[in-house]
Amino acid sequence: MKLERASLFRALWTFLSFFFLWISIRYAPGDMSGAQKTCLGIFVLAAFLWVTEAIPLFVTSFLILALQSVLLAPHIDGNYRVFLAPFFSSTILLFLGGFVLARGLARYHLDERMAFYLLDKVGDSPGRILLGMMAVTAFLSMWMSNTATTALMIAVAYPLVRQLEPGDPFAKAIILGIPFSANVGGIGTPIGTPPNAIALSALKEVGINLSFLRWMVLTVPLELFVLLVIYWVLMLFFRPRTGKVKLSLEKMPPPERREIFVSGVLALTVLLWLTTGLHGVPSSVISVFPVLALFGTGLLRREDFNSLGWDVLFVIGGGLSLGVGVHRSGLDGWLLTSLGFERLGFYPLLLIFAFLAALLTNFMSNTSTAALLVPIVLAIGKNPLILSLGIALSASASMLLPISTPPNAIAYGSGLIKVKDMARAGGVITFIFVIAVSTIGYFYWKLLGF
Amino acid sequence: MKTAKFEKCPRCGSSELQNIFYVESGEPPRVYVRCAKCGAFVARYTLSRYTSDQPYESLLRMLRRCSLTDSRRSVAEIEAFTRGIEEKFKEALRMAEEGGEKRRIEEIIDESED
């Protein structure tokens, strides 16, 4: 019965999204061109479907592609291929390489080995264990999906949580610390989380090519700051009752040759990504190396390839494609002028968009949030790097609700935390996160010459 | 179609069975079922997914190799996964105890695929 009602609502939301598409095109302000009206309609439809999740996010991406090709292309130059190209852009290839590496790590338990190795050194005080858990989660999340990292680390933390006295608030600190750190960890590398891909691609469109290393230099200090904030907030809200806890880690056998080979591929890929400035090979092309090395040697199989996060790649592709539509139709410029953003100073703009991104990302996917906002801010023409980074990073501030992001949903599924626990701690962290991005980030990026 | 039945030994008809969990590198995990009374081979299952009596921990293992993008759907699916198993187990047990299903397991699987 519950399922039927959910299906009914999905059908209703889908119908409404098409109704909004029609309304937007039919009743758009008169000063808009045909292309702008059509793109506004598609933009509203995409936003509505992304918020309601009436259809899977990747299906919305295909819908964007279809609508732009059929309705928008004739208004521009009839070339639908510009909307198709983002689905296999260099950013998508970069992410594909990241997914293959992550699959190699998981298949050969190297993620687990790394986690156990690092956690073995954290000692037995609750504070150190929480900080250790968070640091390992954030580090792994820079290279693996936030979902997979959260699942791994909660599984590692679960025995510890079970040995705590019933009702010890420290259990909540651990269970919340993991998804929050995974969300923040994703900002540290271009492949850490999809909003980074949206920002990188959009910046490329305006002639700014950020290397892998440069991205890390710009984001890792902020990541570390926000991690410390999360630690501080969790220890304040969920103070441990016990002075000592024991982290029981499995003993893993010595690595086999295959594991050593996969570690070598991982290390070499990361090294090549970080040194693009020296050898000149683009990071997206380097991403082909792990695909060749791991699938070519049979260490990963066809099943692994089939189960890579293709839906994530298509969600990114749809977001990028929508960005192309917004730019080509001139909707970005129209929105900025009509909403009065052009009259605002740069800093208020950064603040407004960073907070808007943080608000939206808690109710819709972080990829969709970045996909909707980044193309608009780029039209401002003022310092696109800081604005895009501000939005992409704030889009990872999904800490309020279980529905904000899949890692939060996984933590909530443990039954150890309530929505109000997440909202209380997550609310404070989100606020500080956005303020940090728009103040510390702003001045730090300015200091680096951007 | 919704049906359930107790699996029985084809040789002696006993319902007392033993599961032998078998894993071979590169192959999907398999379960061989043996009759606990007469030792006869009863059936072999090829696993696509395993869930233990701790469904949340099984879910964590599964999520390590898959991606989730839709947050609202994720919450619903995770809740369904952890709560649904117990409910489905009770339903299956009730149906099996009623004993209404007389077809062979191959026939049931065959028809469920139609």
Coordinates of C-alpha atoms in Angstrom, one line a residue:
Chain A
M1 CA 0.0 0.0 0.0
K2 CA 2.8 2.4 1.0
L3 CA 4.7 1.4 -2.2
E4 CA 1.6 2.2 -4.3
R5 CA 1.3 5.6 -2.7
A6 CA 5.0 6.3 -3.4
S7 CA 4.5 5.3 -7.1
L8 CA 1.5 7.5 -7.3
F9 CA 3.4 10.5 -6.0
R10 CA 6.3 9.7 -8.4
A11 CA 3.8 9.8 -11.3
L12 CA 2.3 13.0 -10.0
W13 CA 5.8 14.7 -9.6
T14 CA 6.8 13.6 -13.1
F15 CA 3.5 14.9 -14.6
L16 CA 4.0 18.2 -12.7
S17 CA 7.6 18.6 -14.0
F18 CA 6.3 18.5 -17.6
F19 CA 3.6 20.9 -16.6
F20 CA 6.2 23.3 -15.3
L21 CA 8.2 22.8 -18.5
W22 CA 5.2 23.9 -20.5
I23 CA 4.3 26.8 -18.1
S24 CA 7.9 28.0 -18.2
I25 CA 8.0 28.0 -22.0
R26 CA 4.5 29.4 -22.5
Y27 CA 4.5 32.1 -19.8
A28 CA 8.1 33.1 -19.6
P29 CA 8.8 36.9 -19.6
G30 CA 8.5 38.6 -23.0
D31 CA 12.1 39.9 -23.0
M32 CA 13.4 36.3 -23.2
S33 CA 14.4 34.7 -26.5
G34 CA 12.9 31.4 -27.7
A35 CA 16.1 29.6 -26.7
Q36 CA 16.1 31.1 -23.2
K37 CA 12.4 30.2 -22.7
T38 CA 13.0 26.6 -23.8
C39 CA 16.1 26.3 -21.6
L40 CA 14.3 27.8 -18.6
G41 CA 11.6 25.2 -19.1
I42 CA 14.2 22.3 -19.2
F43 CA 16.1 23.9 -16.2
V44 CA 12.9 24.0 -14.1
L45 CA 11.9 20.5 -15.1
A46 CA 15.4 19.1 -14.2
A47 CA 15.5 21.0 -10.9
F48 CA 12.0 19.7 -10.0
L49 CA 12.9 16.1 -10.9
W50 CA 16.2 16.3 -9.1
V51 CA 14.6 17.6 -5.9
T52 CA 11.7 15.1 -5.9
E53 CA 13.7 12.1 -7.3
A54 CA 10.4 11.1 -9.0
I55 CA 12.5 9.2 -11.5
P56 CA 16.1 8.1 -10.9
L57 CA 18.7 10.9 -11.2
F58 CA 20.4 9.4 -14.2
V59 CA 17.1 9.1 -16.1
T60 CA 16.6 12.8 -15.5
S61 CA 20.0 13.3 -17.2
F62 CA 18.8 11.4 -20.3
L63 CA 15.6 13.4 -20.3
I64 CA 17.7 16.6 -20.2
L65 CA 19.7 15.3 -23.2
A66 CA 16.5 14.4 -25.1
L67 CA 14.7 17.6 -24.4
Q68 CA 17.7 19.8 -25.2
S69 CA 18.4 17.9 -28.5
V70 CA 14.7 18.1 -29.6
L71 CA 13.5 21.4 -28.2
L72 CA 16.6 23.6 -27.6
A73 CA 18.9 22.6 -30.5
P74 CA 16.7 24.1 -33.2
H75 CA 16.8 27.5 -31.4
I76 CA 20.6 27.5 -31.3
D77 CA 22.2 26.1 -34.4
G78 CA 20.5 22.8 -34.8
N79 CA 23.6 21.0 -33.5
Y80 CA 22.4 18.5 -30.8
R81 CA 26.0 17.1 -30.5
V82 CA 27.0 19.9 -28.2
F83 CA 24.6 18.4 -25.6
L84 CA 25.8 14.9 -26.2
A85 CA 29.6 15.6 -25.9
P86 CA 29.6 16.2 -22.1
F87 CA 28.5 12.6 -21.6
F88 CA 32.0 11.4 -22.6
S89 CA 34.1 14.5 -21.8
S90 CA 37.6 14.5 -20.3
T91 CA 36.0 14.9 -16.8
I92 CA 33.9 11.8 -17.2
L93 CA 37.0 9.9 -18.3
L94 CA 38.9 11.2 -15.2
F95 CA 36.1 10.0 -13.0
L96 CA 36.0 6.6 -14.8
G97 CA 39.7 6.1 -13.9
G98 CA 38.9 7.0 -10.3
F99 CA 36.1 4.4 -10.2
V100 CA 38.3 1.7 -11.6
L101 CA 41.0 2.4 -9.0
A102 CA 38.4 2.4 -6.3
R103 CA 37.1 -0.9 -7.6
G104 CA 40.6 -2.3 -7.5
L105 CA 41.0 -1.1 -3.9
A106 CA 37.8 -2.8 -2.8
R107 CA 38.2 -6.0 -4.8
Y108 CA 41.6 -6.7 -3.2
H109 CA 40.7 -5.3 0.2
L110 CA 43.4 -2.6 0.0
D111 CA 40.9 0.0 1.4
E112 CA 40.4 -2.2 4.4
R113 CA 44.2 -2.9 4.8
M114 CA 44.9 0.9 4.6
A115 CA 42.2 1.6 7.1
F116 CA 43.4 -1.0 9.6
Y117 CA 47.0 0.1 9.1
L118 CA 46.3 3.7 10.0
L119 CA 43.8 3.0 12.8
D120 CA 46.2 0.6 14.4
K121 CA 48.2 3.7 15.5
V122 CA 45.4 5.8 17.1
G123 CA 45.5 4.5 20.7
D124 CA 42.5 3.9 22.9
S125 CA 41.2 7.3 24.0
P126 CA 37.8 8.1 22.5
G127 CA 38.9 11.4 21.1
R128 CA 41.8 10.0 19.3
I129 CA 39.8 7.1 17.9
L130 CA 37.1 9.5 16.6
L131 CA 39.7 11.7 15.0
G132 CA 41.5 8.7 13.6
M133 CA 38.3 7.3 12.1
M134 CA 37.4 10.7 10.6
A135 CA 40.9 11.2 9.1
V136 CA 41.0 7.7 7.6
T137 CA 37.4 8.2 6.2
A138 CA 38.3 11.6 4.7
F139 CA 41.5 10.2 3.2
L140 CA 39.8 7.2 1.6
S141 CA 36.9 9.4 0.4
M142 CA 39.4 11.5 -1.6
W143 CA 39.9 8.5 -3.9
M144 CA 36.8 6.3 -3.5
S145 CA 33.1 7.1 -3.6
N146 CA 31.7 8.7 -0.4
T147 CA 29.2 5.8 -0.2
A148 CA 31.7 3.0 -0.4
T149 CA 34.0 4.7 2.1
T150 CA 31.1 5.2 4.6
A151 CA 30.0 1.6 4.2
L152 CA 33.6 0.3 4.8
M153 CA 34.3 2.6 7.8
I154 CA 31.0 2.0 9.6
A155 CA 31.6 -1.7 9.2
V156 CA 35.1 -1.2 10.8
A157 CA 33.6 1.0 13.6
Y158 CA 30.6 -1.3 14.3
P159 CA 32.4 -3.7 16.7
L160 CA 33.6 -0.7 18.8
V161 CA 30.2 0.9 18.9
R162 CA 28.7 -2.4 20.1
Q163 CA 31.1 -2.7 23.0
L164 CA 30.1 0.8 24.3
E165 CA 27.7 1.0 27.2
P166 CA 24.1 1.3 25.9
G167 CA 23.2 5.0 25.6
D168 CA 26.8 6.2 25.4
P169 CA 26.6 9.3 23.2
F170 CA 30.0 8.5 21.8
A171 CA 28.4 5.9 19.5
K172 CA 26.5 8.7 17.8
A173 CA 29.7 10.7 17.4
I174 CA 31.3 7.8 15.6
I175 CA 28.3 7.0 13.4
L176 CA 27.9 10.6 12.4
G177 CA 31.6 11.4 12.2
I178 CA 32.1 8.8 9.4
P179 CA 29.5 10.1 6.8
F180 CA 30.3 13.7 7.6
S181 CA 34.1 13.1 7.0
A182 CA 33.3 11.2 3.8
N183 CA 31.3 14.1 2.5
V184 CA 34.1 16.5 3.4
G185 CA 36.8 14.2 2.2
G186 CA 35.4 14.2 -1.3
I187 CA 36.3 17.9 -1.8
G188 CA 40.1 17.1 -1.6
T189 CA 40.7 15.7 -5.1
P190 CA 39.1 16.3 -8.5
I191 CA 37.8 12.7 -8.4
G192 CA 36.6 12.8 -4.8
T193 CA 33.0 13.7 -5.5
P194 CA 30.9 14.6 -8.6
P195 CA 30.4 18.4 -7.8
N196 CA 34.1 18.8 -8.3
A197 CA 33.7 17.4 -11.9
I198 CA 31.0 20.0 -12.6
A199 CA 33.2 22.8 -11.4
L200 CA 36.3 21.5 -13.2
S201 CA 34.4 21.1 -16.5
A202 CA 32.7 24.5 -16.2
L203 CA 36.1 26.2 -15.5
K204 CA 37.6 24.4 -18.6
E205 CA 34.8 26.0 -20.6
V206 CA 36.0 29.5 -19.6
G207 CA 39.6 28.6 -20.2
I208 CA 40.8 27.7 -16.7
N209 CA 42.4 24.3 -16.6
L210 CA 43.0 23.2 -13.0
S211 CA 45.5 20.4 -12.6
F212 CA 45.0 17.6 -10.2
L213 CA 47.7 18.9 -7.9
R214 CA 46.4 22.5 -8.1
W215 CA 42.9 21.3 -7.1
M216 CA 44.4 19.6 -4.0
V217 CA 46.4 22.7 -3.1
L218 CA 43.2 24.8 -3.2
T219 CA 41.0 22.4 -1.3
V220 CA 42.9 20.2 1.1
P221 CA 43.6 22.9 3.7
L222 CA 39.9 23.7 3.9
E223 CA 39.1 20.0 4.1
L224 CA 41.4 19.7 7.1
F225 CA 39.9 22.8 8.8
V226 CA 36.3 21.5 8.3
L227 CA 37.3 18.0 9.7
L228 CA 38.6 19.7 12.8
V229 CA 35.3 21.6 13.1
I230 CA 33.4 18.3 12.7
Y231 CA 35.5 16.6 15.4
W232 CA 35.0 19.6 17.8
V233 CA 31.2 19.7 17.3
L234 CA 30.8 15.9 17.7
M235 CA 32.9 15.8 20.8
L236 CA 30.9 18.8 22.2
F237 CA 27.4 17.3 21.4
F238 CA 28.2 13.6 22.0
R239 CA 30.7 13.6 24.8
P240 CA 32.0 10.1 25.6
R241 CA 31.1 8.5 28.9
T242 CA 34.1 6.2 28.9
G243 CA 37.7 7.2 29.1
K244 CA 39.0 4.2 27.1
V245 CA 37.8 2.2 24.2
K246 CA 39.4 -0.6 22.3
L247 CA 39.3 -0.7 18.6
S248 CA 39.2 -4.4 17.6
L249 CA 40.8 -4.6 14.2
E250 CA 41.0 -7.8 12.2
K251 CA 44.4 -9.2 11.5
M252 CA 44.9 -9.3 7.8
P253 CA 47.3 -11.8 6.1
P254 CA 50.4 -10.5 4.4
P255 CA 49.6 -9.0 0.9
E256 CA 49.7 -11.3 -2.1
R257 CA 51.4 -10.4 -5.4
R258 CA 48.2 -9.3 -7.0
E259 CA 47.5 -6.9 -4.1
I260 CA 51.0 -5.5 -4.4
F261 CA 50.5 -5.0 -8.2
V262 CA 47.1 -3.2 -7.7
S263 CA 48.8 -1.0 -5.0
G264 CA 51.5 -0.2 -7.6
V265 CA 48.9 0.7 -10.2
L266 CA 47.2 3.0 -7.7
A267 CA 50.4 4.7 -6.6
L268 CA 51.6 5.2 -10.1
T269 CA 48.3 6.6 -11.3
V270 CA 48.2 9.1 -8.4
L271 CA 51.8 10.0 -9.0
L272 CA 51.1 10.7 -12.7
W273 CA 47.9 12.7 -11.8
L274 CA 50.0 14.9 -9.4
T275 CA 52.8 15.5 -11.9
T276 CA 50.8 16.5 -15.0
G277 CA 52.8 19.7 -15.0
L278 CA 56.0 17.8 -15.5
H279 CA 55.1 15.2 -18.1
G280 CA 52.3 17.1 -19.9
V281 CA 49.9 14.2 -20.2
P282 CA 46.3 15.3 -19.2
S283 CA 44.9 13.7 -16.1
S284 CA 41.9 12.4 -18.0
V285 CA 44.3 10.5 -20.3
I286 CA 46.2 9.1 -17.3
S287 CA 42.8 7.7 -16.1
V288 CA 43.0 5.2 -19.0
F289 CA 46.1 3.6 -17.4
P290 CA 44.3 1.9 -14.4
V291 CA 41.6 0.7 -16.8
L292 CA 44.3 -0.9 -19.0
A293 CA 46.4 -2.2 -16.2
L294 CA 43.6 -3.7 -14.1
F295 CA 41.3 -5.0 -16.7
G296 CA 44.1 -5.9 -19.2
T297 CA 45.8 -8.2 -16.7
G298 CA 42.5 -9.8 -15.6
L299 CA 42.8 -8.5 -12.1
L300 CA 39.4 -6.9 -12.6
R301 CA 36.7 -8.6 -14.7
R302 CA 33.8 -7.8 -16.9
E303 CA 31.5 -7.9 -13.9
D304 CA 33.6 -5.3 -12.2
F305 CA 33.4 -3.1 -15.3
N306 CA 29.6 -3.6 -15.6
S307 CA 29.1 -2.6 -12.0
L308 CA 31.1 0.6 -12.0
G309 CA 29.1 3.7 -11.0
W310 CA 27.7 4.3 -14.5
D311 CA 24.7 6.0 -13.1
V312 CA 26.9 8.5 -11.3
L313 CA 28.8 9.3 -14.6
F314 CA 25.5 9.8 -16.4
V315 CA 24.2 12.1 -13.6
I316 CA 27.4 14.2 -14.1
G317 CA 27.0 14.0 -17.9
G318 CA 23.4 15.3 -17.6
G319 CA 24.5 18.1 -15.3
L320 CA 27.3 19.2 -17.7
S321 CA 24.9 18.9 -20.6
L322 CA 22.4 21.2 -18.9
G323 CA 25.3 23.7 -18.2
V324 CA 26.0 23.7 -22.0
G325 CA 22.3 24.5 -22.7
V326 CA 22.2 27.2 -20.1
H327 CA 25.3 28.9 -21.5
R328 CA 24.4 28.4 -25.2
S329 CA 20.9 29.7 -24.8
G330 CA 22.0 32.8 -22.9
L331 CA 19.8 31.8 -20.0
D332 CA 22.7 32.4 -17.6
G333 CA 23.0 36.0 -18.5
W334 CA 19.3 36.6 -18.4
L335 CA 18.9 35.1 -15.0
L336 CA 21.8 37.2 -13.6
T337 CA 20.4 40.4 -15.0
S338 CA 16.7 39.7 -14.0
L339 CA 17.5 38.5 -10.5
G340 CA 19.7 41.6 -9.9
F341 CA 22.9 39.6 -9.2
E342 CA 24.9 41.8 -11.5
R343 CA 24.4 44.7 -9.2
L344 CA 25.8 42.8 -6.2
G345 CA 29.5 42.9 -5.2
F346 CA 31.6 39.8 -5.6
Y347 CA 31.7 38.8 -1.9
P348 CA 28.0 39.0 -1.3
L349 CA 27.5 36.9 -4.4
L350 CA 29.9 34.3 -3.2
L351 CA 28.1 34.2 0.2
I352 CA 24.7 34.0 -1.4
F353 CA 25.6 31.2 -3.8
A354 CA 27.6 29.2 -1.2
F355 CA 24.6 29.3 1.2
L356 CA 22.2 28.5 -1.6
A357 CA 24.3 25.5 -2.6
A358 CA 24.5 24.3 1.0
L359 CA 20.7 24.7 1.4
L360 CA 19.9 22.9 -1.9
T361 CA 22.4 20.1 -1.4
N362 CA 20.6 19.0 1.7
F363 CA 17.4 18.4 -0.2
M364 CA 18.7 17.2 -3.6
S365 CA 21.9 15.5 -4.8
N366 CA 25.1 17.4 -4.5
T367 CA 25.8 16.8 -8.3
S368 CA 22.5 18.3 -9.2
T369 CA 23.0 21.3 -6.9
A370 CA 26.4 22.0 -8.6
A371 CA 24.9 21.4 -12.0
L372 CA 22.2 24.0 -11.5
L373 CA 24.2 26.7 -9.8
V374 CA 27.7 26.6 -11.4
P375 CA 26.6 27.5 -15.0
I376 CA 24.7 30.6 -13.6
V377 CA 27.6 32.0 -11.6
L378 CA 30.1 31.5 -14.5
A379 CA 28.1 34.1 -16.5
I380 CA 28.9 36.7 -13.9
G381 CA 32.3 36.8 -15.4
K382 CA 34.0 37.8 -12.1
N383 CA 36.5 35.4 -10.8
P384 CA 34.9 32.2 -12.0
L385 CA 37.4 30.0 -10.1
I386 CA 36.5 31.3 -6.6
L387 CA 32.7 31.2 -7.4
S388 CA 32.8 27.7 -8.9
L389 CA 34.9 26.3 -6.1
G390 CA 32.7 28.0 -3.5
I391 CA 29.6 26.3 -5.0
A392 CA 31.3 22.9 -5.6
L393 CA 32.6 22.8 -2.1
S394 CA 29.4 24.0 -0.4
A395 CA 27.5 21.4 -2.4
S396 CA 29.4 18.8 -0.3
A397 CA 27.9 20.3 2.9
S398 CA 25.2 17.7 3.0
M399 CA 25.0 17.1 6.8
L400 CA 21.5 17.9 7.8
L401 CA 19.3 15.0 7.0
P402 CA 19.5 11.3 6.1
I403 CA 18.1 12.2 2.7
S404 CA 20.8 14.8 2.1
T405 CA 23.3 12.3 0.7
P406 CA 23.6 8.5 0.6
P407 CA 26.4 8.3 3.2
N408 CA 24.0 10.0 5.7
A409 CA 21.4 7.5 4.7
I410 CA 23.8 4.6 5.4
A411 CA 24.6 6.0 8.9
Y412 CA 20.9 6.5 9.6
G413 CA 20.2 2.9 8.6
S414 CA 22.3 1.7 11.6
G415 CA 19.4 2.8 13.8
L416 CA 21.9 4.3 16.3
I417 CA 21.1 7.9 15.4
K418 CA 17.9 9.9 15.2
V419 CA 17.2 12.6 12.6
K420 CA 17.4 15.3 15.3
D421 CA 21.0 14.1 16.2
M422 CA 22.0 14.5 12.6
A423 CA 20.2 17.8 12.1
R424 CA 21.6 19.4 15.3
A425 CA 25.2 18.5 14.8
G426 CA 25.0 18.8 11.0
G427 CA 23.3 22.2 11.1
V428 CA 26.2 23.7 13.1
I429 CA 28.8 22.0 10.9
T430 CA 27.1 23.1 7.6
F431 CA 27.0 26.7 8.8
I432 CA 30.6 26.7 9.8
F433 CA 31.5 24.8 6.6
V434 CA 29.9 27.5 4.3
I435 CA 31.4 30.4 6.3
A436 CA 34.8 28.7 6.1
V437 CA 34.5 28.3 2.3
S438 CA 33.4 31.9 1.8
T439 CA 35.9 33.5 4.2
I440 CA 39.0 31.3 4.8
G441 CA 38.6 29.8 1.3
Y442 CA 38.1 33.2 -0.3
F443 CA 41.2 34.8 1.3
Y444 CA 43.3 31.6 0.9
W445 CA 42.5 31.4 -2.8
K446 CA 43.2 35.2 -3.2
L447 CA 46.5 34.7 -1.5
L448 CA 47.4 32.0 -4.1
G449 CA 46.7 34.6 -6.8
F450 CA 43.2 33.7 -8.0
Chain B
M1 CA 3.2 -15.1 -8.0
K2 CA 4.1 -15.6 -4.3
T3 CA 4.8 -19.0 -2.9
A4 CA 7.1 -20.9 -0.5
K5 CA 7.8 -24.5 0.5
F6 CA 10.2 -26.4 2.7
E7 CA 12.9 -28.1 0.7
K8 CA 13.1 -31.9 1.3
C9 CA 15.6 -34.6 0.5
P10 CA 14.6 -36.3 -2.8
R11 CA 15.8 -39.7 -1.4
C12 CA 14.4 -40.0 2.1
G13 CA 12.0 -37.0 2.2
S14 CA 13.6 -35.5 5.3
S15 CA 13.5 -31.8 5.9
E16 CA 16.7 -31.9 8.0
L17 CA 19.2 -30.4 5.7
Q18 CA 22.8 -29.0 5.9
N19 CA 24.1 -26.1 3.9
I20 CA 27.7 -26.3 2.8
F21 CA 29.0 -22.8 1.8
Y22 CA 31.6 -23.1 -1.0
V23 CA 33.8 -20.4 -2.4
E24 CA 36.2 -20.8 -5.3
S25 CA 38.3 -17.8 -6.3
G26 CA 36.9 -16.1 -9.4
E27 CA 33.5 -18.0 -9.2
P28 CA 30.3 -16.8 -7.5
P29 CA 29.8 -18.3 -4.0
R30 CA 27.8 -21.5 -4.0
V31 CA 25.8 -23.4 -1.4
Y32 CA 25.5 -27.2 -1.6
V33 CA 22.6 -28.7 0.3
R34 CA 23.0 -32.1 1.8
C35 CA 20.4 -34.3 3.6
A36 CA 21.4 -34.4 7.3
K37 CA 19.8 -37.9 7.6
C38 CA 20.9 -39.9 4.6
G39 CA 23.7 -37.7 3.3
A40 CA 22.2 -37.4 -0.2
F41 CA 22.9 -34.4 -2.4
V42 CA 19.7 -32.2 -2.4
A43 CA 20.5 -29.0 -4.4
R44 CA 23.0 -26.4 -5.3
Y45 CA 22.4 -22.6 -5.1
T46 CA 24.5 -20.0 -6.7
L47 CA 24.5 -16.8 -4.6
S48 CA 24.1 -13.3 -6.0
R49 CA 23.6 -11.7 -2.6
Y50 CA 24.0 -12.9 0.9
T51 CA 22.3 -11.5 4.0
S52 CA 23.1 -12.8 7.5
D53 CA 21.1 -12.5 10.7
Q54 CA 22.6 -9.0 10.9
P55 CA 21.1 -7.4 7.8
Y56 CA 22.7 -4.0 8.4
E57 CA 26.2 -5.5 8.4
S58 CA 25.4 -7.4 5.2
L59 CA 24.2 -4.2 3.7
L60 CA 27.4 -2.4 4.6
R61 CA 29.4 -5.2 2.8
M62 CA 27.2 -4.9 -0.3
L63 CA 27.4 -1.1 -0.4
R64 CA 31.2 -1.2 -0.5
R65 CA 30.9 -2.4 -4.1
C66 CA 28.1 -0.2 -5.4
S67 CA 27.2 3.4 -5.8
L68 CA 24.2 5.3 -4.6
T69 CA 23.2 8.6 -6.1
D70 CA 19.5 9.1 -5.2
S71 CA 19.4 10.0 -1.5
R72 CA 15.7 9.7 -0.9
R73 CA 15.6 6.3 -2.7
S74 CA 18.7 5.2 -0.7
V75 CA 16.9 5.9 2.6
A76 CA 13.9 3.9 1.5
E77 CA 16.0 1.1 0.1
I78 CA 18.2 0.8 3.2
E79 CA 15.1 0.8 5.5
A80 CA 13.5 -1.8 3.3
F81 CA 16.6 -3.9 3.3
T82 CA 17.0 -4.0 7.1
R83 CA 13.4 -4.3 8.0
G84 CA 12.1 -6.1 5.0
I85 CA 14.1 -9.3 5.5
E86 CA 12.5 -10.2 8.8
E87 CA 9.0 -9.5 7.5
K88 CA 9.6 -11.6 4.4
F89 CA 11.2 -14.4 6.5
K90 CA 8.0 -14.6 8.6
E91 CA 5.8 -14.5 5.5
A92 CA 7.8 -17.3 3.8
L93 CA 7.7 -19.4 6.9
R94 CA 4.0 -19.1 7.2
M95 CA 3.4 -20.0 3.6
A96 CA 5.8 -23.0 3.9
E97 CA 4.0 -24.3 7.0
E98 CA 0.7 -24.1 5.3
G99 CA 2.2 -26.6 2.8
G100 CA 0.0 -25.5 -0.2
E101 CA 2.9 -25.6 -2.7
K102 CA 3.2 -29.0 -4.3
R103 CA 5.4 -28.2 -7.4
R104 CA 9.0 -29.0 -7.7
I105 CA 11.4 -26.1 -7.0
E106 CA 12.6 -26.1 -10.7
E107 CA 9.0 -25.7 -11.8
I108 CA 8.4 -22.8 -9.4
I109 CA 11.5 -21.0 -10.6
D110 CA 10.6 -21.7 -14.2
E111 CA 7.2 -20.2 -13.8
S112 CA 8.3 -17.3 -11.8
E113 CA 10.5 -16.2 -14.7
D114 CA 7.6 -16.2 -17.2

